[in-house]
Amino acid sequence: MTYRKGASMGDQWPPAPFDRAYQRMREHDAWYVGNPEHLATFYGRGPVVHTRPAQYRGGLVGAVSRFFWGRPVSPRGQQRTRLHVPLASDIATASADLLFAEPPRITVENSATQSRLDEIVNTPGVHSALLEAAEVAAALGGVYLRVVWDADIARHAMLDAVDADAAVPEWRWRELSAVTFWQTLDGTDGATVLRHLERHEPGRIMHSLYLGTDDELGRPIPLTEHPSTAWTARVVDADGAIDTGTRRLTANYVPNIRPSREWRSVPALKPLGRSDFDGVEPLFDALDETYSSWMRDVRLAKARLLVPAGYLQPLGGPGAGAVFDDDQEIFTELNMLTGRGDGSPPITPSQFAIRVREHRETVEQITHDVLRAAGYSPSTFGELNGATGITATEVTDRRELSETTRDKKSRYWQAALGPLAGALLDVDRAVFGGAGIGLDETPLVDFGDQAQPDPAELARTAQTLLAAEAASTDVRVRLVHPDWDDDQVAAEVAAILAETGRTVPDPATFRGPDQAGGASDGMGTGPGQ
């Protein structure tokens, strides 16, 4: 939906077809947050029952009952503990860690511009913000980044992240051409909703305030009507726009991963990408059901004694109840019609078995299936199936699936961060007088290698190459220090040769006294000297 000042009360919000995408995002958000009440509300106990179209085949009630979290607690009054396992949030956190545990490096050719870029973007604060954005992106399917500035906060332009369920994008050839961010403001009653819309177009940002309802955008009202938007009224032009000082779009979208299986036939939703939770929601639900069953076994396996009423001590009279004292050593025998063969009333112990092995194996299998479907290796989560004493190479092999997923995701971030960093430098130059960048230049984004090689393993490899005379000192130094430049490598090679006493003249370039026509250069001794 494009920005329009003359919107009417009949405008649907969120606009179609993004309402369908937001519905799925709400489902994934429920798993990401992991609140049992939210899950139970989403899957059936709330005022609205949420199901997929295919679930209607067996009837609405049957569709809800297919999910553990959608089943009603029955019979009434029976205790049933529902336990949630936060595997979904663990996956989102692991995705972000794989991408940004080692921060990327954004570079340009001009040294002055690079210094300004380091001051603005290559900072711990921005790297932490990207880490947070990547975690939410893994859950919702993507995240938006935008350029903002506030001279009261910082004397430079800044990067800000917006969750995927708070924006309406517009695409051209699967590239973001414009986007409208929206935010529901406080201070409205239950019947009306105030929304602040911030639309980014190449060269300008437009602000507007709408008064509507939960599912309708409503009518535009002055920006001064709410404290959160009053500041924009002082800086926008007659069209409600702010000039950004750049022809680039001051926002970009980072898909978590593509293609989006569910939306591949919906052009407006196809570029959104997919969540790490896409397609594994039933497995999340089955995992919670298994853990809840396991905990039910634990609860039912508590030791209990079934005793005759005559062994109970009354608590003060009729209707006050009674209690059994398990420390009492002598009980008064009563005349009873029931009991053991000798006529004594029975005390029957009750303690059920806990099916630990069955539950654990089921949990492990479901977890393995979830991680494989999401594109992660179990070893990323510390699961090595009990293996001990494995080598660094074996650990790397077991992380291969996670590394592949990380490489795929990093390319989407590279494609988005580079152009947005260019727009950031443009805005910074226009607003704060910072060092700019060429109109056709795009900063480079390097994520580097996520898997850090084991120093001990590299040392053993270097020693093997030395023993086999298969690599020079220069090659071995570069193997152990892959991040060093040529000068660092040359200095280290010279130091090694000096320490080992192997600093000798190169036979190909050495010239003795007879060849040089003079005295030796003092670099060494030749034959016969």
Coordinates of C-alpha atoms in Angstrom, one line a residue:
M1 CA 0.0 0.0 0.0
T2 CA 1.4 3.4 -1.0
Y3 CA 1.3 6.5 1.1
R4 CA -1.9 8.5 0.5
K5 CA -3.1 11.5 2.4
G6 CA -6.7 10.9 1.4
A7 CA -7.1 7.4 2.8
S8 CA -10.6 6.5 3.8
M9 CA -12.1 4.6 6.8
G10 CA -12.6 1.6 4.6
D11 CA -8.9 1.0 4.0
Q12 CA -7.9 -2.4 5.3
W13 CA -4.9 -2.6 7.6
P14 CA -2.6 -4.4 7.2
P15 CA -3.3 -4.2 3.5
A16 CA -3.8 -7.4 1.5
P17 CA -1.9 -9.6 0.9
F18 CA 0.4 -8.7 3.7
D19 CA -2.3 -9.5 6.3
R20 CA -1.7 -13.2 5.4
A21 CA 2.1 -12.8 5.9
Y22 CA 1.6 -11.0 9.2
Q23 CA -0.7 -13.9 10.4
R24 CA 2.2 -16.4 9.8
M25 CA 4.6 -14.0 11.5
R26 CA 2.4 -13.9 14.6
E27 CA 2.5 -17.7 14.7
H28 CA 6.3 -17.7 14.5
D29 CA 6.5 -14.9 17.0
A30 CA 4.5 -17.0 19.5
W31 CA 7.1 -19.8 19.1
Y32 CA 10.0 -17.4 19.3
V33 CA 8.7 -15.7 22.5
G34 CA 7.8 -19.0 24.0
N35 CA 5.0 -17.9 26.3
P36 CA 2.7 -20.9 26.9
E37 CA -0.3 -18.5 27.2
H38 CA 0.4 -17.0 23.8
L39 CA 0.8 -20.4 22.2
A40 CA -2.5 -21.6 23.7
T41 CA -4.2 -18.4 22.7
F42 CA -3.0 -18.6 19.1
Y43 CA -3.8 -22.2 18.6
G44 CA -7.3 -22.3 20.0
R45 CA -8.1 -21.0 23.4
G46 CA -8.4 -17.3 22.5
P47 CA -11.3 -15.4 20.9
V48 CA -10.0 -16.2 17.4
V49 CA -9.0 -19.7 16.3
H50 CA -6.0 -19.7 14.0
T51 CA -5.5 -22.5 11.6
R52 CA -4.1 -23.2 8.1
P53 CA -6.5 -23.7 5.1
A54 CA -5.6 -27.4 4.9
Q55 CA -6.7 -27.9 8.5
Y56 CA -10.3 -27.1 7.7
R57 CA -10.7 -30.5 5.8
G58 CA -11.5 -32.3 9.1
G59 CA -13.6 -29.5 10.6
L60 CA -12.5 -26.5 12.6
V61 CA -12.6 -28.3 16.0
G62 CA -10.6 -31.3 14.6
A63 CA -8.1 -28.9 13.1
V64 CA -7.4 -27.2 16.4
S65 CA -7.2 -30.5 18.2
R66 CA -4.4 -31.6 16.0
F67 CA -2.0 -29.2 17.7
F68 CA -1.1 -30.0 21.3
W69 CA -1.4 -26.3 22.2
G70 CA -4.8 -26.1 20.6
R71 CA -6.5 -28.9 22.6
P72 CA -8.8 -27.8 25.4
V73 CA -8.0 -28.9 29.0
S74 CA -10.6 -31.6 29.8
P75 CA -12.2 -32.8 31.8
R76 CA -12.9 -29.6 33.7
G77 CA -10.8 -29.2 36.8
Q78 CA -8.2 -31.8 35.9
Q79 CA -4.6 -30.6 36.2
R80 CA -2.6 -30.8 33.1
T81 CA 0.8 -29.3 32.9
R82 CA 1.9 -28.0 29.5
L83 CA 5.6 -27.4 29.3
H84 CA 7.2 -25.4 26.5
V85 CA 10.8 -26.2 25.3
P86 CA 12.4 -23.0 23.9
L87 CA 14.1 -24.7 20.9
A88 CA 12.7 -22.1 18.5
S89 CA 14.3 -19.3 20.4
D90 CA 17.5 -21.3 20.6
I91 CA 17.5 -21.7 16.8
A92 CA 17.0 -17.9 16.3
T93 CA 19.9 -17.1 18.7
A94 CA 22.2 -19.7 17.0
S95 CA 21.4 -18.2 13.6
A96 CA 22.4 -14.7 14.8
D97 CA 25.5 -16.0 16.5
L98 CA 26.7 -17.8 13.4
L99 CA 26.3 -14.5 11.4
F100 CA 27.5 -11.9 13.8
A101 CA 29.5 -13.5 16.6
E102 CA 32.5 -12.3 14.6
P103 CA 31.4 -8.8 13.2
P104 CA 31.6 -8.1 9.5
R105 CA 33.9 -5.5 8.1
I106 CA 32.5 -2.7 5.9
T107 CA 35.1 -1.0 3.7
V108 CA 35.5 1.7 1.0
E109 CA 38.5 2.7 -1.0
N110 CA 38.8 6.3 0.2
S111 CA 40.7 6.5 3.5
A112 CA 38.8 9.6 4.8
T113 CA 35.5 7.9 4.1
Q114 CA 36.8 4.7 5.7
S115 CA 37.6 6.6 8.9
R116 CA 34.1 8.1 9.0
L117 CA 32.6 4.7 8.3
D118 CA 34.6 3.1 11.1
E119 CA 33.3 5.8 13.4
I120 CA 29.7 5.2 12.4
V121 CA 29.2 1.6 11.5
N122 CA 32.2 -0.5 12.5
T123 CA 31.5 -0.1 16.2
P124 CA 30.4 -2.5 19.0
G125 CA 27.1 -0.8 19.2
V126 CA 26.2 -1.3 15.6
H127 CA 27.5 -4.9 15.6
S128 CA 25.3 -5.6 18.6
A129 CA 22.3 -4.1 16.9
L130 CA 22.9 -6.3 13.8
L131 CA 23.2 -9.3 16.1
E132 CA 19.8 -8.5 17.6
A133 CA 18.3 -7.9 14.2
A134 CA 19.5 -11.2 12.8
E135 CA 17.9 -13.1 15.7
V136 CA 14.5 -11.6 15.0
A137 CA 15.0 -12.1 11.3
A138 CA 15.5 -15.8 11.8
A139 CA 12.1 -16.0 13.6
L140 CA 10.0 -13.8 11.3
G141 CA 11.7 -14.4 8.0
G142 CA 13.5 -11.1 7.5
V143 CA 14.3 -7.7 8.9
Y144 CA 14.4 -4.1 7.7
L145 CA 17.3 -1.7 8.2
R146 CA 16.9 2.0 7.8
V147 CA 19.0 5.2 8.1
V148 CA 18.1 7.6 10.9
W149 CA 19.6 10.7 12.4
D150 CA 19.2 12.7 15.5
A151 CA 21.7 15.4 16.4
D152 CA 20.7 15.2 20.1
I153 CA 21.8 11.6 20.2
A154 CA 24.9 11.5 17.9
R155 CA 26.6 13.8 15.4
H156 CA 26.4 11.3 12.6
A157 CA 23.8 9.2 10.8
M158 CA 22.8 5.9 12.4
L159 CA 21.5 2.5 11.4
D160 CA 18.2 1.2 12.9
A161 CA 16.4 -2.2 12.6
V162 CA 12.7 -2.6 12.1
D163 CA 11.0 -6.0 12.5
A164 CA 9.4 -7.6 9.5
D165 CA 5.9 -7.4 10.9
A166 CA 5.9 -3.6 11.2
A167 CA 6.4 -2.7 7.5
V168 CA 4.7 -2.8 4.1
P169 CA 7.2 -3.2 1.3
E170 CA 7.0 -2.5 -2.4
W171 CA 9.2 -4.4 -4.8
R172 CA 10.7 -4.0 -8.2
W173 CA 12.3 -7.2 -9.6
R174 CA 12.5 -8.5 -6.1
E175 CA 14.4 -5.5 -4.9
L176 CA 13.0 -3.1 -2.4
S177 CA 11.8 0.1 -4.1
A178 CA 9.9 1.7 -1.3
V179 CA 8.7 0.7 2.2
T180 CA 6.2 2.1 4.7
F181 CA 7.0 1.5 8.4
W182 CA 4.1 1.7 10.8
Q183 CA 3.8 1.9 14.5
T184 CA 0.8 1.8 16.8
L185 CA 0.9 4.7 19.3
D186 CA -0.1 4.8 22.9
G187 CA -2.9 7.0 24.2
T188 CA -5.9 5.6 22.2
D189 CA -9.0 4.0 23.6
G190 CA -10.2 0.6 22.7
A191 CA -12.4 1.7 19.8
T192 CA -9.7 3.7 17.9
V193 CA -6.1 3.1 17.0
L194 CA -3.5 5.8 16.2
R195 CA -0.8 4.7 13.6
H196 CA 2.3 6.5 12.6
L197 CA 3.4 5.8 9.0
E198 CA 6.9 6.4 7.9
R199 CA 7.4 5.9 4.2
H200 CA 10.9 5.7 2.6
E201 CA 11.3 6.5 -1.1
P202 CA 14.5 7.3 -2.9
G203 CA 15.5 10.8 -1.9
R204 CA 12.8 11.4 0.8
I205 CA 11.0 10.1 3.9
M206 CA 7.3 10.9 4.4
H207 CA 5.5 11.0 7.7
S208 CA 1.8 10.7 8.4
L209 CA -0.6 10.0 11.3
Y210 CA -3.8 8.0 11.0
L211 CA -6.8 7.5 13.3
G212 CA -8.5 4.2 12.6
T213 CA -9.4 0.8 14.1
D214 CA -7.7 -2.5 14.7
D215 CA -8.3 -3.6 11.1
E216 CA -8.8 -0.3 9.3
L217 CA -6.2 2.4 8.6
G218 CA -8.7 5.2 9.0
R219 CA -8.3 8.9 8.2
P220 CA -5.2 11.1 8.3
I221 CA -4.9 13.6 11.2
P222 CA -2.3 16.3 11.9
L223 CA 1.1 15.1 13.1
T224 CA 0.8 17.4 16.0
E225 CA -2.0 15.3 17.5
H226 CA 0.4 13.0 19.3
P227 CA 3.6 13.8 21.1
S228 CA 5.5 11.0 19.4
T229 CA 5.0 12.6 15.9
A230 CA 4.9 16.3 16.9
W231 CA 8.6 16.7 16.1
T232 CA 8.0 15.6 12.5
A233 CA 5.6 18.5 11.9
R234 CA 8.5 20.9 12.3
V235 CA 10.8 19.4 9.7
V236 CA 8.5 18.0 6.9
D237 CA 7.5 20.0 3.9
A238 CA 4.1 20.7 2.5
D239 CA 3.8 17.1 1.3
G240 CA 4.8 15.7 4.7
A241 CA 8.3 14.7 3.4
I242 CA 11.9 15.1 4.6
D243 CA 14.7 15.4 2.0
T244 CA 17.4 12.8 2.7
G245 CA 20.2 14.3 0.5
T246 CA 20.7 11.1 -1.4
R247 CA 19.1 9.4 -4.4
R248 CA 19.5 6.1 -2.8
L249 CA 16.7 4.4 -0.7
T250 CA 17.4 5.0 3.0
A251 CA 16.0 1.5 3.9
N252 CA 16.7 -2.0 2.8
Y253 CA 15.3 -5.5 3.5
V254 CA 17.3 -8.5 4.6
P255 CA 15.5 -11.8 4.0
N256 CA 16.4 -14.6 6.4
I257 CA 16.7 -17.1 3.6
R258 CA 15.0 -17.6 0.2
P259 CA 13.0 -18.9 -1.5
S260 CA 9.8 -18.6 0.5
R261 CA 8.0 -21.9 -0.1
E262 CA 4.6 -20.7 1.1
W263 CA 4.5 -17.4 -0.9
R264 CA 6.3 -18.5 -4.1
S265 CA 3.1 -17.9 -6.1
V266 CA 2.3 -14.5 -4.5
P267 CA 4.4 -11.8 -6.2
A268 CA 4.0 -9.3 -3.4
L269 CA 5.1 -11.8 -0.7
K270 CA 7.6 -13.9 -2.6
P271 CA 10.6 -11.6 -1.8
L272 CA 9.9 -11.8 2.0
G273 CA 11.9 -15.0 2.5
R274 CA 11.1 -17.6 5.1
S275 CA 11.5 -18.1 8.8
D276 CA 13.8 -20.8 10.3
F277 CA 10.5 -22.1 11.8
D278 CA 8.8 -22.5 8.5
G279 CA 7.3 -26.0 8.2
V280 CA 8.6 -27.3 11.6
E281 CA 5.8 -25.9 13.7
P282 CA 4.2 -29.3 14.2
L283 CA 7.5 -30.7 15.3
F284 CA 7.8 -27.8 17.9
D285 CA 4.3 -28.8 19.1
A286 CA 5.2 -32.5 19.2
L287 CA 8.4 -31.7 21.2
D288 CA 6.3 -29.7 23.8
E289 CA 3.8 -32.6 24.0
T290 CA 6.6 -35.1 24.6
Y291 CA 8.2 -33.0 27.3
S292 CA 4.8 -32.4 28.9
S293 CA 4.2 -36.2 28.9
W294 CA 7.6 -36.8 30.4
M295 CA 6.9 -34.3 33.2
R296 CA 3.5 -35.9 33.7
D297 CA 5.3 -39.2 34.3
V298 CA 7.5 -37.5 36.9
R299 CA 4.5 -36.0 38.6
L300 CA 2.5 -39.3 38.7
A301 CA 5.5 -41.2 39.9
K302 CA 5.6 -39.5 43.2
A303 CA 5.4 -42.1 46.0
R304 CA 1.9 -42.3 47.5
L305 CA 0.2 -44.5 50.1
L306 CA -3.4 -45.6 49.8
V307 CA -4.6 -46.1 53.4
P308 CA -8.0 -47.1 55.0
A309 CA -10.1 -44.3 56.4
G310 CA -9.6 -45.7 59.9
Y311 CA -5.9 -44.8 59.7
L312 CA -6.7 -41.1 59.1
Q313 CA -6.7 -38.6 61.9
P314 CA -9.7 -36.1 61.8
L315 CA -8.9 -32.4 61.7
G316 CA -11.3 -31.0 64.1
G317 CA -14.7 -32.5 63.3
P318 CA -17.1 -33.5 60.6
G319 CA -16.3 -31.8 57.2
A320 CA -12.9 -30.6 58.4
G321 CA -11.0 -33.5 56.6
A322 CA -8.4 -35.9 57.9
V323 CA -4.7 -36.6 57.5
F324 CA -2.4 -39.6 57.6
D325 CA 0.7 -39.4 59.8
D326 CA 3.4 -41.5 58.1
D327 CA 5.6 -41.1 61.2
Q328 CA 3.1 -42.7 63.5
E329 CA 4.4 -46.1 64.8
I330 CA 1.2 -47.6 66.4
F331 CA -2.2 -47.6 64.8
T332 CA -5.4 -48.7 66.6
E333 CA -6.9 -51.7 64.9
L334 CA -10.5 -51.2 63.7
N335 CA -13.2 -53.7 62.8
M336 CA -13.3 -53.6 59.0
L337 CA -14.9 -55.8 56.4
T338 CA -12.0 -55.3 53.9
G339 CA -8.4 -56.0 54.3
R340 CA -5.7 -58.6 53.8
G341 CA -6.2 -62.3 54.3
D342 CA -5.3 -62.0 58.0
G343 CA -8.0 -59.4 58.5
S344 CA -5.7 -56.4 58.8
P345 CA -6.6 -53.3 56.8
P346 CA -4.2 -52.7 53.9
I347 CA -1.8 -49.9 53.3
T348 CA -1.1 -50.0 49.6
P349 CA 2.0 -48.2 48.1
S350 CA 1.6 -46.6 44.7
Q351 CA 4.5 -45.4 42.5
F352 CA 4.5 -45.5 38.7
A353 CA 7.5 -45.9 36.5
I354 CA 9.1 -42.9 34.7
R355 CA 9.6 -43.8 31.0
V356 CA 12.9 -41.9 30.8
R357 CA 14.5 -43.8 27.9
E358 CA 11.4 -43.6 25.7
H359 CA 10.9 -40.0 26.3
R360 CA 14.5 -39.0 25.9
E361 CA 14.9 -40.9 22.6
T362 CA 11.7 -39.3 21.3
V363 CA 12.9 -35.8 22.3
E364 CA 16.3 -36.4 20.7
Q365 CA 14.7 -37.6 17.4
I366 CA 12.3 -34.7 17.2
T367 CA 15.1 -32.2 18.0
H368 CA 17.3 -33.7 15.3
D369 CA 14.5 -33.5 12.8
V370 CA 13.8 -29.8 13.7
L371 CA 17.5 -28.8 13.4
R372 CA 17.9 -30.6 10.1
A373 CA 14.8 -29.0 8.6
A374 CA 15.9 -25.6 9.8
G375 CA 19.4 -26.1 8.3
Y376 CA 21.6 -26.5 11.4
S377 CA 24.0 -29.2 12.7
P378 CA 23.3 -30.7 16.1
S379 CA 26.9 -29.9 17.1
T380 CA 26.1 -26.2 16.8
F381 CA 23.9 -26.7 19.9
G382 CA 26.5 -28.8 21.7
E383 CA 24.9 -32.1 20.7
L384 CA 27.7 -34.5 19.7
N385 CA 25.7 -37.7 20.6
G386 CA 28.1 -38.5 23.4
A387 CA 31.2 -38.4 21.3
T388 CA 34.4 -37.6 23.3
G389 CA 38.0 -37.0 22.2
I390 CA 37.0 -36.0 18.7
T391 CA 39.4 -33.9 16.6
A392 CA 38.9 -30.4 15.4
T393 CA 38.5 -31.7 11.9
E394 CA 35.6 -33.9 13.0
V395 CA 34.0 -31.0 14.8
T396 CA 34.2 -28.9 11.6
D397 CA 32.7 -31.8 9.6
R398 CA 29.8 -32.0 12.1
R399 CA 29.1 -28.3 11.8
E400 CA 29.0 -28.4 8.0
L401 CA 25.3 -28.0 7.6
S402 CA 25.3 -24.9 9.9
E403 CA 28.2 -23.5 8.0
T404 CA 26.4 -23.8 4.7
T405 CA 23.3 -22.1 6.2
R406 CA 25.5 -19.3 7.6
D407 CA 27.1 -18.8 4.2
K408 CA 23.8 -18.5 2.4
K409 CA 22.4 -16.0 5.0
S410 CA 25.6 -13.9 5.0
R411 CA 25.1 -13.2 1.2
Y412 CA 21.7 -11.7 1.8
W413 CA 23.2 -9.5 4.5
Q414 CA 26.1 -8.5 2.2
A415 CA 23.6 -7.5 -0.5
A416 CA 21.6 -5.3 1.8
L417 CA 24.3 -3.8 4.0
G418 CA 26.5 -2.5 1.2
P419 CA 24.0 -0.3 -0.5
L420 CA 22.5 0.9 2.8
A421 CA 26.0 1.8 4.1
G422 CA 26.3 4.0 0.9
A423 CA 23.0 5.7 1.7
L424 CA 24.1 6.2 5.3
L425 CA 27.3 8.0 4.1
D426 CA 25.2 10.1 1.8
V427 CA 22.9 11.2 4.6
D428 CA 25.8 11.8 6.9
R429 CA 27.4 14.1 4.4
A430 CA 24.2 16.0 3.7
V431 CA 23.2 16.4 7.4
F432 CA 26.5 16.4 9.3
G433 CA 29.1 17.3 6.7
G434 CA 30.8 13.9 6.9
A435 CA 33.1 12.4 4.3
G436 CA 30.9 11.2 1.5
I437 CA 31.1 8.4 -1.1
G438 CA 30.9 8.3 -4.8
L439 CA 27.4 8.2 -6.3
D440 CA 28.2 4.9 -8.1
E441 CA 30.3 3.4 -5.3
T442 CA 29.0 0.7 -2.9
P443 CA 30.9 -0.2 0.2
L444 CA 32.1 -3.8 0.5
V445 CA 30.9 -6.1 3.3
D446 CA 33.2 -9.0 4.4
F447 CA 31.9 -11.6 6.8
G448 CA 35.1 -13.6 6.9
D449 CA 35.3 -17.2 8.0
Q450 CA 33.0 -18.2 10.8
A451 CA 34.8 -21.4 11.7
Q452 CA 38.1 -20.5 13.4
P453 CA 40.7 -23.2 12.8
D454 CA 42.2 -24.9 15.8
P455 CA 45.7 -23.6 16.4
A456 CA 46.9 -27.0 17.6
E457 CA 45.6 -28.7 14.4
L458 CA 47.2 -26.0 12.2
A459 CA 50.5 -26.5 14.0
R460 CA 50.4 -30.3 13.5
T461 CA 49.7 -29.7 9.8
A462 CA 52.6 -27.3 9.5
Q463 CA 54.9 -29.8 11.3
T464 CA 53.8 -32.6 8.9
L465 CA 54.5 -30.4 5.9
L466 CA 58.0 -29.6 7.3
A467 CA 58.8 -33.2 7.9
A468 CA 57.7 -34.1 4.4
E469 CA 59.6 -31.2 2.9
A470 CA 56.3 -30.3 1.1
A471 CA 56.0 -26.6 1.9
S472 CA 58.4 -23.7 2.5
T473 CA 58.5 -21.6 5.7
D474 CA 56.5 -18.9 3.9
V475 CA 53.7 -21.3 3.1
R476 CA 53.6 -22.8 6.6
V477 CA 53.4 -19.3 8.1
R478 CA 50.5 -18.4 5.9
L479 CA 48.8 -21.6 6.8
V480 CA 49.0 -20.9 10.5
H481 CA 48.2 -17.2 10.1
P482 CA 45.7 -16.9 7.2
D483 CA 44.7 -13.3 8.3
W484 CA 48.3 -11.9 8.0
D485 CA 49.4 -9.7 5.1
D486 CA 52.6 -10.1 3.1
D487 CA 54.7 -7.8 5.3
Q488 CA 53.7 -9.7 8.5
V489 CA 54.4 -13.0 6.8
A490 CA 57.8 -11.9 5.6
A491 CA 58.8 -10.5 9.0
E492 CA 57.7 -13.8 10.7
V493 CA 59.6 -15.9 8.1
A494 CA 62.8 -13.8 8.7
A495 CA 62.4 -14.2 12.5
I496 CA 62.0 -18.0 12.2
L497 CA 65.0 -18.4 10.0
A498 CA 67.1 -16.2 12.3
E499 CA 66.0 -18.1 15.4
T500 CA 66.7 -21.5 13.8
G501 CA 70.1 -20.5 12.4
R502 CA 68.9 -21.1 8.8
T503 CA 69.6 -17.5 7.6
V504 CA 72.0 -18.3 4.7
P505 CA 72.6 -16.5 1.4
D506 CA 70.4 -17.6 -1.5
P507 CA 72.7 -19.7 -3.9
A508 CA 70.9 -18.2 -6.9
T509 CA 71.9 -14.7 -6.0
F510 CA 75.1 -15.1 -3.9
R511 CA 78.3 -13.7 -5.5
G512 CA 81.8 -14.5 -4.1
P513 CA 84.9 -12.2 -4.2
D514 CA 86.0 -13.5 -7.6
Q515 CA 82.7 -12.8 -9.1
A516 CA 82.1 -9.5 -7.5
G517 CA 85.7 -8.3 -8.2
G518 CA 86.1 -7.3 -4.6
A519 CA 85.8 -8.3 -1.0
S520 CA 82.9 -10.5 0.2
D521 CA 79.8 -8.6 1.2
G522 CA 79.9 -10.3 4.6
M523 CA 76.6 -12.2 4.1
G524 CA 78.2 -15.6 4.6
T525 CA 81.2 -17.8 3.6
G526 CA 81.5 -19.5 0.3
P527 CA 83.3 -22.7 -0.5
G528 CA 87.0 -22.8 0.2
Q529 CA 87.0 -19.7 2.4

